[in-house]
XYZ file of C-alpha atoms in Angstrom:
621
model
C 54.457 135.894 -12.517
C 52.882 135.438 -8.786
C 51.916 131.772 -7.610
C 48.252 132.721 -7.207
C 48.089 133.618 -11.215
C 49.317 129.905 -11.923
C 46.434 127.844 -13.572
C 48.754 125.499 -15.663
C 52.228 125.016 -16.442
C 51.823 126.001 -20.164
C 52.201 129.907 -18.172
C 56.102 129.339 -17.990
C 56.732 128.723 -21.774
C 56.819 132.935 -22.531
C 59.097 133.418 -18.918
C 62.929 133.950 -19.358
C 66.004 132.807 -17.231
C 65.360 135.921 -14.534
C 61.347 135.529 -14.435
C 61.515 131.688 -13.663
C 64.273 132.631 -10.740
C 62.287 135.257 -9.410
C 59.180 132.554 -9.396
C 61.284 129.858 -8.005
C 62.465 132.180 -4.826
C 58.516 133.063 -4.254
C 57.969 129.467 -4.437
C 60.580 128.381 -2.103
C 59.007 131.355 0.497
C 55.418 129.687 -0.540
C 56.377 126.198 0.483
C 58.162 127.412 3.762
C 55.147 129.192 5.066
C 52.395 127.162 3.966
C 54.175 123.771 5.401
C 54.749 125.241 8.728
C 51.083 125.844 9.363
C 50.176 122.295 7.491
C 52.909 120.163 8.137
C 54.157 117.823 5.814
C 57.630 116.872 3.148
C 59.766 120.165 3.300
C 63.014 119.351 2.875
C 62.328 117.054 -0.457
C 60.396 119.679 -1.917
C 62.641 122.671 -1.438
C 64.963 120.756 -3.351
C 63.301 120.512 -6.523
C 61.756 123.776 -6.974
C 64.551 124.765 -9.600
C 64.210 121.099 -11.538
C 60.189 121.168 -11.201
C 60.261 124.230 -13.075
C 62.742 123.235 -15.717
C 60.811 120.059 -16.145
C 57.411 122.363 -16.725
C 59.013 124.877 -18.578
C 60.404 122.113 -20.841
C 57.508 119.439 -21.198
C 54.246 119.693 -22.260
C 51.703 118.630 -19.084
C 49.275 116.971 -19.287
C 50.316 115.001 -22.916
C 53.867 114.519 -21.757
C 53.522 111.859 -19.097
C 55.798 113.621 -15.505
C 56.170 110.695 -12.612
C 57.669 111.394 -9.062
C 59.287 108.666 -7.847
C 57.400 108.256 -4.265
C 55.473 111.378 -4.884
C 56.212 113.106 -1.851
C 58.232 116.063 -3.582
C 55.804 116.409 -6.132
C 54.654 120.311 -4.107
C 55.999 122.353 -6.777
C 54.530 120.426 -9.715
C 51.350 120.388 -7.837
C 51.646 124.619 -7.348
C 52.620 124.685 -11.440
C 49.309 122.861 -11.964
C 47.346 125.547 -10.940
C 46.490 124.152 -7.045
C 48.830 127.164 -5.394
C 45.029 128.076 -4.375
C 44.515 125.142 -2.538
C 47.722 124.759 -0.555
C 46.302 125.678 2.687
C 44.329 121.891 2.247
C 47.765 120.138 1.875
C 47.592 116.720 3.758
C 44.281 117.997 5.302
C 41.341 116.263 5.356
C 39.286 116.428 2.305
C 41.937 118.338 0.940
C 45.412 118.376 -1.296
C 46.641 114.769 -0.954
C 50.892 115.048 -0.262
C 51.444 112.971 -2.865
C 50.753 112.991 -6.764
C 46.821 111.960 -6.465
C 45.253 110.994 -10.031
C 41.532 112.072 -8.755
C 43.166 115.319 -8.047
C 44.432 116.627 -11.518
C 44.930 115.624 -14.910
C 48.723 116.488 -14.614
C 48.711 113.695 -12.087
C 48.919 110.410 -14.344
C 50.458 108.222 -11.595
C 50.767 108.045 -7.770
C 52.398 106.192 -5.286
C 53.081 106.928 -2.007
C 56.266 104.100 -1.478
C 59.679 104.068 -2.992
C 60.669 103.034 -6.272
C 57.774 102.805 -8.786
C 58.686 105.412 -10.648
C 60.400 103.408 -13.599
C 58.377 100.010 -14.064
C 55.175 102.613 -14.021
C 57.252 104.586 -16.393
C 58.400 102.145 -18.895
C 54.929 101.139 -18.663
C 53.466 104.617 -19.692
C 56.049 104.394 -22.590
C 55.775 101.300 -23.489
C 51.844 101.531 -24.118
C 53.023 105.505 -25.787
C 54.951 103.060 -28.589
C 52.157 100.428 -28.674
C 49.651 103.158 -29.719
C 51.948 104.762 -32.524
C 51.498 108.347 -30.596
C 54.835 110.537 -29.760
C 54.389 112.388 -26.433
C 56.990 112.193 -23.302
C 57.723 109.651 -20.631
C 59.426 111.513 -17.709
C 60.744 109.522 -14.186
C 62.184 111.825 -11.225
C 63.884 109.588 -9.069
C 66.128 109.733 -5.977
C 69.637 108.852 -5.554
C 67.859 106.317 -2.518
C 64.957 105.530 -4.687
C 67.638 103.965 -7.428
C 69.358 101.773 -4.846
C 65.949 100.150 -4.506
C 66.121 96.026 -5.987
C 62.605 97.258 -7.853
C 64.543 99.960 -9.510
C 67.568 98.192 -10.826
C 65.309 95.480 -11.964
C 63.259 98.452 -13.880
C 66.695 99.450 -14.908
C 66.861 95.922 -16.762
C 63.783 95.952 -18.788
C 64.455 99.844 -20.034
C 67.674 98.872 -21.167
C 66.462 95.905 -22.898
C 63.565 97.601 -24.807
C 65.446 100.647 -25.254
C 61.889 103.132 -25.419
C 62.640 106.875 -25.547
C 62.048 107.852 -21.993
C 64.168 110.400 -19.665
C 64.743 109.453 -15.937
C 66.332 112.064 -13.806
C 68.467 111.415 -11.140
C 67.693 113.585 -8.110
C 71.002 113.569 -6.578
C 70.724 114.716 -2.994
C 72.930 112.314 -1.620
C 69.865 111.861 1.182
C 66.907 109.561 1.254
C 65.071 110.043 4.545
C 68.623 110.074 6.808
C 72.441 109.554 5.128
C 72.002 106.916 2.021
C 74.265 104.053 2.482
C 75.486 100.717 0.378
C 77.822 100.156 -2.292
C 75.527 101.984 -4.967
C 75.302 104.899 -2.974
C 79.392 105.391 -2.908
C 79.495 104.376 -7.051
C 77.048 108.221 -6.984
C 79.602 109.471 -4.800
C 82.119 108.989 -7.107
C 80.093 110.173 -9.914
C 79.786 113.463 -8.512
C 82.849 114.347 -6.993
C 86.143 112.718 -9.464
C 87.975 114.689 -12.082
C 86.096 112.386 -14.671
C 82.749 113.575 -14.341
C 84.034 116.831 -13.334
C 85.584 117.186 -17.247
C 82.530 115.355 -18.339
C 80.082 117.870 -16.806
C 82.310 121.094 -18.872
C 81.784 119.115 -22.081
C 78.027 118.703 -21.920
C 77.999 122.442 -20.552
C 80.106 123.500 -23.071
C 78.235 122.251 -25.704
C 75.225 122.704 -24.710
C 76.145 126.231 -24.329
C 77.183 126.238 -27.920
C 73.979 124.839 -29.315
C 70.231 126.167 -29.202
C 67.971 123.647 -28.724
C 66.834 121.937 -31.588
C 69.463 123.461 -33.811
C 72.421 120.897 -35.094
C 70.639 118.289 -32.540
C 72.019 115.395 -34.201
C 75.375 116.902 -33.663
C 75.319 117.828 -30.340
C 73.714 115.027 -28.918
C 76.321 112.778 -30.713
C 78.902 114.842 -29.554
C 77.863 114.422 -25.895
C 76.579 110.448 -26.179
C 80.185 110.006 -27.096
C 82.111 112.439 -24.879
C 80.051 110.304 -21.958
C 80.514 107.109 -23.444
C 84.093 107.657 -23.291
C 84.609 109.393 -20.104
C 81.286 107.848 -18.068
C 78.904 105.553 -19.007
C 81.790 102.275 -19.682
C 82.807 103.134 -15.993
C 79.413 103.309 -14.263
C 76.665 100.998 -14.091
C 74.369 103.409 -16.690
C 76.232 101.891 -19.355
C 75.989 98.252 -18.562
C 71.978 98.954 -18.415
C 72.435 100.241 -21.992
C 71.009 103.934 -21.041
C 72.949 106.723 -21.949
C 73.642 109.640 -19.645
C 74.173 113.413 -19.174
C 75.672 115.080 -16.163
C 75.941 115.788 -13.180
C 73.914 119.002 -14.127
C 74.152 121.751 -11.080
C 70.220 121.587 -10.176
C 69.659 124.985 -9.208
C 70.938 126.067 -12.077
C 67.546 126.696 -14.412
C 69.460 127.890 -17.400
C 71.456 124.435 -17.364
C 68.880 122.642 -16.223
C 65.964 123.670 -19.225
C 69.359 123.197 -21.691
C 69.952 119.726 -20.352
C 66.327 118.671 -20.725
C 66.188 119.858 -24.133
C 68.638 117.893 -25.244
C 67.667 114.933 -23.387
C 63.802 115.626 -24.951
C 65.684 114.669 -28.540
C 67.117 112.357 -27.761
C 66.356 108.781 -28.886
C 65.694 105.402 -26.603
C 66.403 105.817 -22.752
C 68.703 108.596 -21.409
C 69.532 109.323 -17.537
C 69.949 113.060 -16.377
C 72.163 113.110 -13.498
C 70.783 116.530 -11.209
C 72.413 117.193 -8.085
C 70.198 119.259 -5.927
C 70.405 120.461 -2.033
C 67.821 118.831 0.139
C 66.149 121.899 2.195
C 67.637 124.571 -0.560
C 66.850 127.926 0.891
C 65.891 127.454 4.293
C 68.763 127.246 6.594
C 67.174 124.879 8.942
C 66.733 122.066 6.429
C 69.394 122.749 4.410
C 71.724 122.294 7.402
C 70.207 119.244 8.329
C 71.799 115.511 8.261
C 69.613 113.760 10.225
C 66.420 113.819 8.238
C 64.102 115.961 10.533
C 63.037 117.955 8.009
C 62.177 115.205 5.752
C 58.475 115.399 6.828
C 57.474 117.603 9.735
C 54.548 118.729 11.876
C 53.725 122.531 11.933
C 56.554 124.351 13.009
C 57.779 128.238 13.124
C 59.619 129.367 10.543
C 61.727 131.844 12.444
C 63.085 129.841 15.251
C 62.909 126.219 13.198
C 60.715 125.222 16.294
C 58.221 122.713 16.496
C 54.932 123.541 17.607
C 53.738 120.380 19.088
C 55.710 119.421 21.597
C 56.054 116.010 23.434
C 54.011 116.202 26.949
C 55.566 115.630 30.206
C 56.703 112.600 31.020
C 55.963 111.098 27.382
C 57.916 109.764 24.384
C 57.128 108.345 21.167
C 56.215 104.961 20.573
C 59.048 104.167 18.147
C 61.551 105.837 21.338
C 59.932 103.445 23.373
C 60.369 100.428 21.382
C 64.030 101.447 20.053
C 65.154 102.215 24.041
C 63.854 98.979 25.268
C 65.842 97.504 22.665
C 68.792 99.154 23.158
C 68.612 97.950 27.051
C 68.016 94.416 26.009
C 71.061 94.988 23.593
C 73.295 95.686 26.847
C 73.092 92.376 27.854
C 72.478 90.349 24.772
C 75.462 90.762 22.809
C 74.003 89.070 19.710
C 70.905 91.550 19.335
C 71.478 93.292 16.529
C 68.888 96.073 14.703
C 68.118 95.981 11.558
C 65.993 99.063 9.917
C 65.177 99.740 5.518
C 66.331 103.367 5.430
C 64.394 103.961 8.752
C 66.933 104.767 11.236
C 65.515 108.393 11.920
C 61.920 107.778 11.893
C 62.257 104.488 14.079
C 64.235 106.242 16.222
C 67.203 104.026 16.300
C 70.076 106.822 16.606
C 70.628 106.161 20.027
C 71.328 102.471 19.095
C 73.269 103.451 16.296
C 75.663 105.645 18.608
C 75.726 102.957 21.142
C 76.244 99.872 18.859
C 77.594 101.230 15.590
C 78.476 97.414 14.769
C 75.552 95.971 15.831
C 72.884 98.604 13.737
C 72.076 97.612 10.105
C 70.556 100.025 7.484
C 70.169 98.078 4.496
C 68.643 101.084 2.558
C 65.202 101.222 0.767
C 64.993 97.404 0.563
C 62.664 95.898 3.030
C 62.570 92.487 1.453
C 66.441 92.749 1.432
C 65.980 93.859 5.412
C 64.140 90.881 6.263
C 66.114 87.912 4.701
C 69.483 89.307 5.969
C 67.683 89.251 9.175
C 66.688 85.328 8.926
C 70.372 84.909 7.815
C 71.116 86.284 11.004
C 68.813 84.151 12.900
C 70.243 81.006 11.397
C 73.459 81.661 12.687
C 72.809 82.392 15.796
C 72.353 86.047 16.248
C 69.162 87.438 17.708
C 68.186 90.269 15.209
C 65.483 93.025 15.698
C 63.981 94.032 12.542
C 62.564 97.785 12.753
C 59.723 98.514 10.011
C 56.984 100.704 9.240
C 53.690 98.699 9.047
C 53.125 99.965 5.515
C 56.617 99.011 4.237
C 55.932 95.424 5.727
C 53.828 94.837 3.071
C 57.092 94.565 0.443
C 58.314 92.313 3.182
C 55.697 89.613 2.926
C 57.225 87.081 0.942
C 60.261 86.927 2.474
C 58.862 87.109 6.282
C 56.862 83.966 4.647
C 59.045 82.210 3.270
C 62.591 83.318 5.113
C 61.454 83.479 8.631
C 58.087 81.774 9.296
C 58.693 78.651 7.492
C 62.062 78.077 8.774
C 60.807 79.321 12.590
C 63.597 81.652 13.139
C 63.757 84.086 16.496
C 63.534 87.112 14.496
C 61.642 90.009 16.405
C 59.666 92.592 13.991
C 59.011 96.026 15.387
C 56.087 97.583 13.263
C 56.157 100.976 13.291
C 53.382 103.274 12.884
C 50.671 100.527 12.682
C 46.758 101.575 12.344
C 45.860 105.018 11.301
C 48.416 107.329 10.349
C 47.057 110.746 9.931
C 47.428 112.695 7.010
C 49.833 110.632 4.712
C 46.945 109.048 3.868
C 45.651 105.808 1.917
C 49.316 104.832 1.292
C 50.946 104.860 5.081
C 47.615 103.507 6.778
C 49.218 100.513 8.548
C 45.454 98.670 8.844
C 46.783 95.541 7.172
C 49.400 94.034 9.034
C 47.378 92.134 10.975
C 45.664 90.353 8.244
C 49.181 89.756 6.508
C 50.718 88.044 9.681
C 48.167 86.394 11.381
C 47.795 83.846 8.704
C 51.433 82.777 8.605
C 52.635 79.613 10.363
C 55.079 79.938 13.736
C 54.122 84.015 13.931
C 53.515 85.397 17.152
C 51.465 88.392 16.906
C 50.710 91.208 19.562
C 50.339 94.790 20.422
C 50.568 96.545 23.899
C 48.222 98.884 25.879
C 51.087 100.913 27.156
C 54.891 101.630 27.625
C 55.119 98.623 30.322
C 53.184 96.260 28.275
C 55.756 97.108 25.200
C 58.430 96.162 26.898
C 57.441 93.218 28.677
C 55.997 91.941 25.326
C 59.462 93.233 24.023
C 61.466 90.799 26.582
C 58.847 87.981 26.131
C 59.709 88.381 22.543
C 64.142 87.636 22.632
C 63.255 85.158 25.699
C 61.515 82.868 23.216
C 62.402 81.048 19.753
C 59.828 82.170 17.112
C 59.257 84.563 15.057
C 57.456 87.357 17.180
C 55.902 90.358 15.282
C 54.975 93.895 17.723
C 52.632 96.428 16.539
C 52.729 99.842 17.551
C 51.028 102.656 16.298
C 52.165 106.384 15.552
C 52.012 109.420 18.678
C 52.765 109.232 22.189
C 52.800 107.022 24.957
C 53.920 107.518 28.988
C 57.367 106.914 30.053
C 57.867 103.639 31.916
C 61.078 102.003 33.326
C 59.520 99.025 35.732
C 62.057 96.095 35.600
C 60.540 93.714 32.761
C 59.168 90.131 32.776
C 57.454 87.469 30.641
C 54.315 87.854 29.302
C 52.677 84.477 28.674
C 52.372 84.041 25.065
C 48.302 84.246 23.788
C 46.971 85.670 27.196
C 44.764 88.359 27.392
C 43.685 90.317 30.719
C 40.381 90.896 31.483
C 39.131 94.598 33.412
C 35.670 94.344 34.991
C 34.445 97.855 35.566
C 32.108 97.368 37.810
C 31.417 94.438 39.872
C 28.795 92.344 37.323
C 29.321 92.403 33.474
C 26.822 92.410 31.297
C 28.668 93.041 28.051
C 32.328 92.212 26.841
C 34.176 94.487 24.963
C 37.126 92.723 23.124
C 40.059 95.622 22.050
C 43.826 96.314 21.926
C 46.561 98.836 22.200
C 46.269 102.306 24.226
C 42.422 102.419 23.265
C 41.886 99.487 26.189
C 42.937 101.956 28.672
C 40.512 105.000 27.096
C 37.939 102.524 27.018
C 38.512 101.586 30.486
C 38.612 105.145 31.517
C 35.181 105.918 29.523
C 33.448 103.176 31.183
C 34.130 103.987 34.479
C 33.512 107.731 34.501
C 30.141 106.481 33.362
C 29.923 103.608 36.018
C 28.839 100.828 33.220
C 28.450 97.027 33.594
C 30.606 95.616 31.235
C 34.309 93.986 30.996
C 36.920 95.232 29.221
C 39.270 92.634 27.485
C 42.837 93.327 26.524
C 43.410 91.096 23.463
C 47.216 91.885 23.142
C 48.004 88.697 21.275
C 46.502 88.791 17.719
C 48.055 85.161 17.491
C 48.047 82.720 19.305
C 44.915 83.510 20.897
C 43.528 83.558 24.267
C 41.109 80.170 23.965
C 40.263 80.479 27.729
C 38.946 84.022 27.516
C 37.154 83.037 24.400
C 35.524 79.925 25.934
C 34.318 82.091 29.133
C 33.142 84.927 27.332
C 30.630 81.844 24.765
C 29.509 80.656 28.255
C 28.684 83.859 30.214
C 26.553 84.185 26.948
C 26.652 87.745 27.441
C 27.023 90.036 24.072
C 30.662 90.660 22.802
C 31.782 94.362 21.048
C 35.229 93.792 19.210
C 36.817 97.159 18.622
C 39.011 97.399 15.609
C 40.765 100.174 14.378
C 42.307 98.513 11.733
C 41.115 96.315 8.717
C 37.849 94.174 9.276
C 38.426 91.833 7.234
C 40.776 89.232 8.582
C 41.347 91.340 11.817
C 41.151 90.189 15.426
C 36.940 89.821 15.287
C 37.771 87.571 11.833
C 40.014 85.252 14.093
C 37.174 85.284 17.086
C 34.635 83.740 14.542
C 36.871 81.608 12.874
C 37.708 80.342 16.559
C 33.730 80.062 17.446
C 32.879 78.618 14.444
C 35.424 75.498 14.588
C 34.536 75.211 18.396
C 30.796 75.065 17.968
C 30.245 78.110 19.927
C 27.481 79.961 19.695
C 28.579 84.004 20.503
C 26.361 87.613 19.893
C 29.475 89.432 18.368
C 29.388 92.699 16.911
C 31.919 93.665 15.036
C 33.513 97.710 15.001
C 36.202 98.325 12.420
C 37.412 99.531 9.386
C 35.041 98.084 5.962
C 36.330 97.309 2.865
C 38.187 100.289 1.481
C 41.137 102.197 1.519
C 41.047 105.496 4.260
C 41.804 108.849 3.091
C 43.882 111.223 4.595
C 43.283 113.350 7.401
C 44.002 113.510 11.316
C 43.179 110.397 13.258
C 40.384 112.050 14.898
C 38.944 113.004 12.159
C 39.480 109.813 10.181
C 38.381 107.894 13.191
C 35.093 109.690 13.456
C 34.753 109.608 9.903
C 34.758 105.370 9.705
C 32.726 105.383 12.848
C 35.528 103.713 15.038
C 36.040 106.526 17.329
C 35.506 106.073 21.336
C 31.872 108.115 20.796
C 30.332 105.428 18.223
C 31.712 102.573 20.589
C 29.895 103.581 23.208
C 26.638 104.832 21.787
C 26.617 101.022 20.224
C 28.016 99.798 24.397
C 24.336 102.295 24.749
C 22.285 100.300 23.175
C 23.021 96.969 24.062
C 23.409 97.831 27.523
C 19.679 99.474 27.308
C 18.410 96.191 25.426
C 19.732 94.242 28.446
């Protein structure tokens, strides 16, 4: 069967062992070429093409309920649902979404687009399944890095306790994003590799072997339960969950695989399948990769394993930036110590960890974990840098409430990737961090315009004795290595254009330069304000901008509501001021995927609708 003729999974029922190989090979070829024009999760996806199509082959789609954990390796299932013709849209905007996407297709029943939902929305699927007296199947694909997760083992609790049939396969591919670490990860280890599970893994393939499914199914599944029980399950954690187990099953081995599931599919109350797979299978490039570039990547050739976008001259990424200036600070401050949830490739921290193996902290996916260790840290002494994407920083919340703020500890959070992300989409948009932070007690709150603003803001931040939050967003910024100095905390810098103003326009980050730029070429009367410092803020800009009575444009490209403009008003308001304040930004909704560009112009925040609205006002003056 060829990709193209796929219109729904029910196609792989008639297919035997050699068919659904042959299928599997054009898929891996499918996903190779089609990502390296389109970008997006490679190395994931070639993983699961064997255990995707076991799953389909197995289940029944749509009735039987099939939940990714994250979502990002969910390509395959997406090109056995009949959207092969659609590929070409992946992560585009308008188009494929890279996750599972509900809207998108009825074999879709759940998405997420973070770590670790996979089995509280499971057990919910199932548990509402038994409420309603109906007898279809509850199915949870989750990593080996996804299970480490405090939200999974706490999921782990409840399925034990109500013991409802569902299956939850382990994806074991020993990676998350970059190496998995912690205790949990070395108990999987152990699974896979000792003579235990080794004997363990010939009985259930020996009897399964033995046994078509749903023939002497009692048998064999007792038979196994107990062959586990007494080899397995009383030495792993599985057992003290109360779920029963099968494996480790080779998973790209389809004829094991579609065996294993079988069983599993009979089986009664809440079984774990235990699949080891090869992150990048079939493409040498990935599968020969330990440091997580191929997790997600940009368009790339497929020959050479090249990248197509390079870096320009003389540039480096933001998260380089931020991770390098920290690493210099390190030098001298002995008790600087980074702390990152599973991020260590994407916020480029390598260099740190090569430099300061000691003194670099992965806690794995567990961001609410990341952030109390680091006010643990801060209490005794240390001065600890906490590295974290701005939509991860949302499981942080509580504890950067509660842990840090309220106790006024010098921790210093680097947030990654803030604002508008690209073509993730409505899940790694980091518009709200803002609005999160800015209302918390003791925060300090700022983003720079460029590389020497980072790192000035980045020495202000471990001269000082608060907590100190820096946004930066995702792409490229110019290399800078000026010595550093203080930044006063809650000033802004003003940038007349021309020599009178008759409008303000209030922004932040690397738009305050292109803004800047803009203006100029077109020789306009206005002042550009850099409002680096979300909190505090800069009361003596505000109070000359109310006098000079002049209009005021705030530029968002984040959230509205709550944002930078919210905290103008709110300042205004209590002061009595009287202000003409238009506000540009993000409304009330969650933004789709897409490039920036694209997005930008699509929410009306991009440079061109700022200055046809600069336009008018200027004309009306």
């Amino acid at each position: 069967m060829k990709i193209n003729e796929l219109k729904n999974p029910s196609q792989l029922k008639n297919l035997d062992i050699k068919e659904l190989n042959e299928l599997c090979e054009e898929i891996r070829t499918f996903l190779i070429e089609n990502i390296s024009r389109t970008g997006g999760h490679l190395a994931s996806n070639l993983g699961v093409v064997e255990l995707s199509v076991a799953i389909h082959k197995v289940f029944d789609s749509p009735s039987d309920k099939i939940i990714f954990d994250v979502g990002h390796q969910s390509y395959v299932h997406k090109i056995l649902t009949g959207r092969a013709n659609r590929f070409y849209t992946l992560r585009q905007y308008k188009g494929l979404s890279g996750f599972q996407k509900r809207a998108e297709s009825e074999h879709d029943c759940y998405e997420a687009g973070h770590s670790s939902t996979a089995l509280s929305s499971a057990l919910g699927f199932a548990m509402a399944r038994d409420y309603n007296h109906e007898d279809h199947q509850v199915i949870a694909v989750v990593g080996d890095a996804s299970l480490m997760s405090g939200i999974s083992l706490e999921a782990l609790n409840t399925i034990g306790e109500r013991q409802s049939k569902m299956i939850i396969i382990l994806n074991d591919n020993g990676m998350s994003i970059s190496k998995n670490v912690g205790a949990l990860s070395d108990t999987l280890t152990k699974m896979r590799t000792s003579e235990v599970y080794n004997r363990t893994k010939q009985v259930v393939s020996s009897s399964l072997r033995k046994n078509k499914a749903g023939q002497n199914l009692y048998h064999t599944i007792s038979n196994i339960k107990n062959s586990v029980k007494r080899n397995v399950v009383e030495s792993s954690f599985f057992g003290d969950f109360g779920l029963d187990y099968l494996g480790p099953i080779d998973g790209h081995n389809l004829h094991q695989l579609i065996q294993t599931l079988e069983t599993a599919k009979n089986h009664h109350g809440p079984i774990v399948v235990h699949v080891c797979t090869k992150k990048g299978k079939g493409y040498k490039f990935a599968e020969n990769d330990t440091s997580g570039k191929w997790h997600g990547v940009s368009a790339f050739n497929v020959r050479t394993g090249e990248l197509l976008h390079q870096l320009p001259k003389n540039a480096l990424s933001w998260s380089q930036l931020i991770s390098d200036t920290v690493m210099q600070l390190a030098s001298v401050n002995k008790d600087l110590i980074a702390i990152t949830p599973a991020m260590i490739t994407g916020s480029k921290l390598e260099n740190f960890q090569k430099k300061f193996p000691d003194r670099l902290i992965d806690c794995g996916i567990a961001e609410d974990h990341a952030a109390i260790l680091a006010a643990g840290l801060a209490c005794a002494g240390k001065r600890p840098f906490l590295a974290i994407y701005s939509s991860f920083l949302q499981r942080a919340y509580d504890p950067i409430n509660h842990d840090i703020c309220r106790m006024d500890l010098p921790v210093v959070i680097g947030i990654d990737r803030a604002g508008l992300v690209g073509e993730d989409g409505a899940t790694h948009h980091g518009c709200f961090d803002i609005q999160l932070l800015r209302s918390l007690p003791n925060m300090i709150l700022a983003q720079p315009k460029d590389a020497a603003e980072a790192r000035n803001l980045l020495y202000t931040a471990f001269s000082q004795d608060h907590p100190f939050a820096i946004r930066y967003p995702r792409g490229n910024v110019i290399k800078d290595d000026q010595k550093m100095e203080n930044i006063e905390i809650g000033s802004w810098s003003e940038h007349p254009v021309t020599d009178r103003s008759e409008l303000y326009v209030v922004s932040y980050g690397s738009d305050v330069d292109a803004i800047i730029s803009k203006a100029q070429a077109n020789h306009l009367h206005l002042t550009v304000v850099n409002a680096r410092f979300f909190k505090p803020l800069d009361t003596i800009v505000l109070d000359e901008m109310a006098a000079s009575q002049l209009p005021i444009i705030v530029y968002e490209t984040d959230i509205l509501a709550g944002g930078l403009s919210s905290a103008m008003l709110e300042y205004y308001n209590d002061t009595k001021q009287t202000v003409s304040l238009i506000r540009i930004g993000i409304d009330d909704h969650y933004v789709a995927q897409g490039s920036i560009s694209e997005l930008r112009k699509s929410e009306k925040i991009d440079l061109n609708s700022l200055f046809e609205k600069i336009g008018e006002l200027l004309h009306e003056a």
